[in-house]
XYZ file of C-alpha atoms in Angstrom:
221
model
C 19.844 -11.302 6.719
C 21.238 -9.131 4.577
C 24.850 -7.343 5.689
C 27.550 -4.588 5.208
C 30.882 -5.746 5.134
C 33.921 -3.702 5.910
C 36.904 -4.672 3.766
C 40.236 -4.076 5.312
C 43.482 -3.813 3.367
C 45.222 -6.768 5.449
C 41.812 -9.049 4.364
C 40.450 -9.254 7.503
C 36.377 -7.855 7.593
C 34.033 -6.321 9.843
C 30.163 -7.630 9.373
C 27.290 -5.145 9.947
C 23.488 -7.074 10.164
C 21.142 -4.287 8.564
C 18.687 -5.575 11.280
C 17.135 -1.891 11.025
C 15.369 0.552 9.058
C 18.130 2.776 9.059
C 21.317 2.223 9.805
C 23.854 4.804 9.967
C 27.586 5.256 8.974
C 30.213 7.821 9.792
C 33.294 8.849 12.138
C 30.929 9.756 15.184
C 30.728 7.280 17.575
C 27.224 7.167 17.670
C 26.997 5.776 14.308
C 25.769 2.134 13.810
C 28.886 1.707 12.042
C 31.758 3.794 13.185
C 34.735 4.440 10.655
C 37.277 6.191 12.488
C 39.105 8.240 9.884
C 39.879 11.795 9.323
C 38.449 11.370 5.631
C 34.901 10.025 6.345
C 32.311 13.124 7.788
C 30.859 12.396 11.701
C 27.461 11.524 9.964
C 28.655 10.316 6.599
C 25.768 8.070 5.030
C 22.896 6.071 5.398
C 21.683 2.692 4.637
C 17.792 2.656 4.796
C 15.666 -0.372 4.227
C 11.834 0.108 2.298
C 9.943 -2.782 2.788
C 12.507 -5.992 1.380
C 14.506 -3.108 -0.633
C 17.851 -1.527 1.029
C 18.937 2.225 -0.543
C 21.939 4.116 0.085
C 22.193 7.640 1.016
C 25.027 10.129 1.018
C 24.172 12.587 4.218
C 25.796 15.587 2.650
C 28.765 14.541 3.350
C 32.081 16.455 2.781
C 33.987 13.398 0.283
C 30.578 12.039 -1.113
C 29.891 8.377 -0.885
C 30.851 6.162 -3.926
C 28.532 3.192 -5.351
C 30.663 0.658 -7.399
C 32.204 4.019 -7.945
C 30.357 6.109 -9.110
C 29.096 9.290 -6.708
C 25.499 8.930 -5.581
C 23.124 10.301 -3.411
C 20.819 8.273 -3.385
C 20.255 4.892 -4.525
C 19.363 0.787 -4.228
C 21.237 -1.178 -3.337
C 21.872 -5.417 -4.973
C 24.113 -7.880 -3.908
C 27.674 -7.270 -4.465
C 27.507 -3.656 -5.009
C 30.849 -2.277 -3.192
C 30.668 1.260 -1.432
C 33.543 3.809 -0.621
C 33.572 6.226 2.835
C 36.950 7.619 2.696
C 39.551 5.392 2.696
C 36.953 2.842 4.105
C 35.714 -0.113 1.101
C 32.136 -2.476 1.761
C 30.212 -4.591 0.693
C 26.434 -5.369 0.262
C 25.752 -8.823 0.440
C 23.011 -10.793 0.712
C 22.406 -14.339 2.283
C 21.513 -17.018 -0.661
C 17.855 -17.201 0.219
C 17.582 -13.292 -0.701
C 19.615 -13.490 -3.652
C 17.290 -16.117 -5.692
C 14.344 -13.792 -5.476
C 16.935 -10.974 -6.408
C 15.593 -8.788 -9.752
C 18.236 -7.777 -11.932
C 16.773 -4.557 -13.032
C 19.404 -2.075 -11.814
C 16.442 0.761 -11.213
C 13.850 -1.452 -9.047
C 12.735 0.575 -5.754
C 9.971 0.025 -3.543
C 6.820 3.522 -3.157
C 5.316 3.819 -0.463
C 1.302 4.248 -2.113
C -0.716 7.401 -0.698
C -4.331 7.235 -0.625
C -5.814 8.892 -3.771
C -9.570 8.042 -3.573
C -10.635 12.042 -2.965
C -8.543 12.479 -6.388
C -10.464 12.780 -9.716
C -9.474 10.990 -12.137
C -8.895 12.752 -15.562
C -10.449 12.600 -18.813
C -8.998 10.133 -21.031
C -7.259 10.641 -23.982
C -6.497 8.475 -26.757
C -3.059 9.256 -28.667
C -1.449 8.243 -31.692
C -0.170 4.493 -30.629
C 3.018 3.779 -32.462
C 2.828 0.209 -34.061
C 4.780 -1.598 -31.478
C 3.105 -0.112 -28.803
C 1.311 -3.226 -26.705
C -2.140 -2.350 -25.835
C -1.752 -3.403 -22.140
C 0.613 -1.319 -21.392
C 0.901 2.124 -19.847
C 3.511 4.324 -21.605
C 4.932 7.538 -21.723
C 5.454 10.591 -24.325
C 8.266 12.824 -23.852
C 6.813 16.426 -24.584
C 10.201 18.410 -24.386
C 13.690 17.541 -24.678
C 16.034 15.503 -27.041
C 13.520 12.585 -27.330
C 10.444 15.260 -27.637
C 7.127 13.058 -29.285
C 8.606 9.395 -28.870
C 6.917 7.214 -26.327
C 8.375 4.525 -24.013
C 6.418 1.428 -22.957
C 6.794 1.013 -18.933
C 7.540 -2.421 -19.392
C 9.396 -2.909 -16.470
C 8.267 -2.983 -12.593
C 10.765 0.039 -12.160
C 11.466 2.707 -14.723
C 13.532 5.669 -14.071
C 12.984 9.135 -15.906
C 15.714 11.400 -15.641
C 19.688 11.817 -15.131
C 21.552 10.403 -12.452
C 22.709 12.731 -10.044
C 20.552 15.252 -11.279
C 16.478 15.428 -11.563
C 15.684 11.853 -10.906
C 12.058 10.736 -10.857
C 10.796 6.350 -11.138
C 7.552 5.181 -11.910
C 6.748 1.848 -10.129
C 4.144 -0.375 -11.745
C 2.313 -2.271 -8.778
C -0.828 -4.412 -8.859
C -2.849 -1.216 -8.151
C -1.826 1.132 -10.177
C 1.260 3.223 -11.427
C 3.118 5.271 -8.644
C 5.666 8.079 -9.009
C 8.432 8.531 -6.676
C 11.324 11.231 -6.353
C 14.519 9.717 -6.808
C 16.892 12.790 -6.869
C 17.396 16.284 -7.783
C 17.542 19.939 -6.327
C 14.007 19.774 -8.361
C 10.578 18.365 -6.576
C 8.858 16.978 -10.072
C 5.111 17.773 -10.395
C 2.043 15.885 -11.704
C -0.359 18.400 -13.169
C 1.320 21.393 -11.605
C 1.146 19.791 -7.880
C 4.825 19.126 -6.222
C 5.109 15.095 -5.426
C 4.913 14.517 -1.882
C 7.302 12.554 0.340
C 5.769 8.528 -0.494
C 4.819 9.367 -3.883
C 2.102 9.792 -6.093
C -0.375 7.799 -8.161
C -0.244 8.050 -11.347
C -3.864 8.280 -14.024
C -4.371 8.063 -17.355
C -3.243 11.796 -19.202
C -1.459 12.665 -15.847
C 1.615 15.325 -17.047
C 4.481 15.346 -15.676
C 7.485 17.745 -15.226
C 11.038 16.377 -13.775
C 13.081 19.143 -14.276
C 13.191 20.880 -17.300
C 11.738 17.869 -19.002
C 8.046 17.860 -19.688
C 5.935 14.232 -20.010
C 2.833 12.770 -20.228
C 1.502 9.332 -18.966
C -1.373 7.026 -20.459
C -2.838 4.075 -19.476
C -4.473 1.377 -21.025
């Protein structure tokens, strides 16, 4: 069962089961975990569990919520990672069962897949591969920005587009397909000029894509 762990200054600790989809931290008393200072907010931040993954969320929160700090918003959680609330330190941990089927990918996330059968799919296009492109994989082309015209091979489960704390966007590569999912960002990214809903999209073969002010397009092999 995976835990939060309050670190006290004197080394004593308070343990937290995440037994629930969302548990909730802040100086309120009806938190799940109450920190009783003046410099945590009454509804500070969030830990949410998606399927077997666990993300943290800052709830707007007047001091912001540090991750092995850094400020986040919004992000996932691995074992270790230590969080600040105020004056308040913890820690994620996991029990040694969850750890050995742990990924050490730092931008793995879990979508949640919405039907797309009434979608059509569009025409495909073949581009210019580079050399060490491999054929089985999908990819992306950056159409604007610093890296305009170079592709990426999604080689990895989880691949994040964007900047940290700003317009945040990760494609998930699952047994059935390619999803897209909205990370973070004052900026709802689009695939083909439609905003991407709450759960994500799927993703198809010439799909473009606009996080921010950068512009992309996906392929598939």
């Amino acid at each position: 069962m995976e835990k939060l762990v309050v670190l006290n200054g004197d080394g004593a600790t308070q343990e937290f089961a995440l037994d629930q989809k969302r548990i909730k931290l802040g100086r309120d008393q009806s938190n799940d975990v109450c920190l009783s200072d003046k410099s945590v907010s009454r509804h500070h931040a969030s830990v949410v569990r998606i399927f077997t993954e666990f993300f943290l969320e800052d709830e707007k929160s007047t001091n912001g919520t540090l991750l092995n700090g850094v400020e986040i918003r919004k992000h996932i959680l691995k074992n270790g990672d230590e969080i600040d609330i105020g004056k308040y330190k913890l820690r994620f941990q996991e029990t040694e069962a969850e750890q050995m089927g742990e990924d050490d990918d730092l931008d793995k996330t879990m979508v949640i897949r919405t039907t797309a059968k009434n979608r059509p799919k569009p025409v495909s296009r073949t581009p210019s591969k580079p050399a060490a492109a491999a054929a089985s994989q999908a990819r992306i082309r950056f159409l604007t920005g610093p890296e305009q015209g170079e592709f990426k091979n999604l080689d990895r489960s989880f691949f994040t587009i964007g900047k940290p704390g700003g317009d945040l966007v990760l494609i998930n590569r699952r047994h059935t397909g390619y999803f897209l999912l909205k990370m973070g960002g004052d900026n709802v990214p689009s695939v083909n000029g439609k905003p991407v809903k709450i759960g994500g999209v799927e993703l198809f073969d010439g799909d473009k894509i606009q996080v921010g002010e950068l512009s992309l397009e996906f392929f598939e092999p």
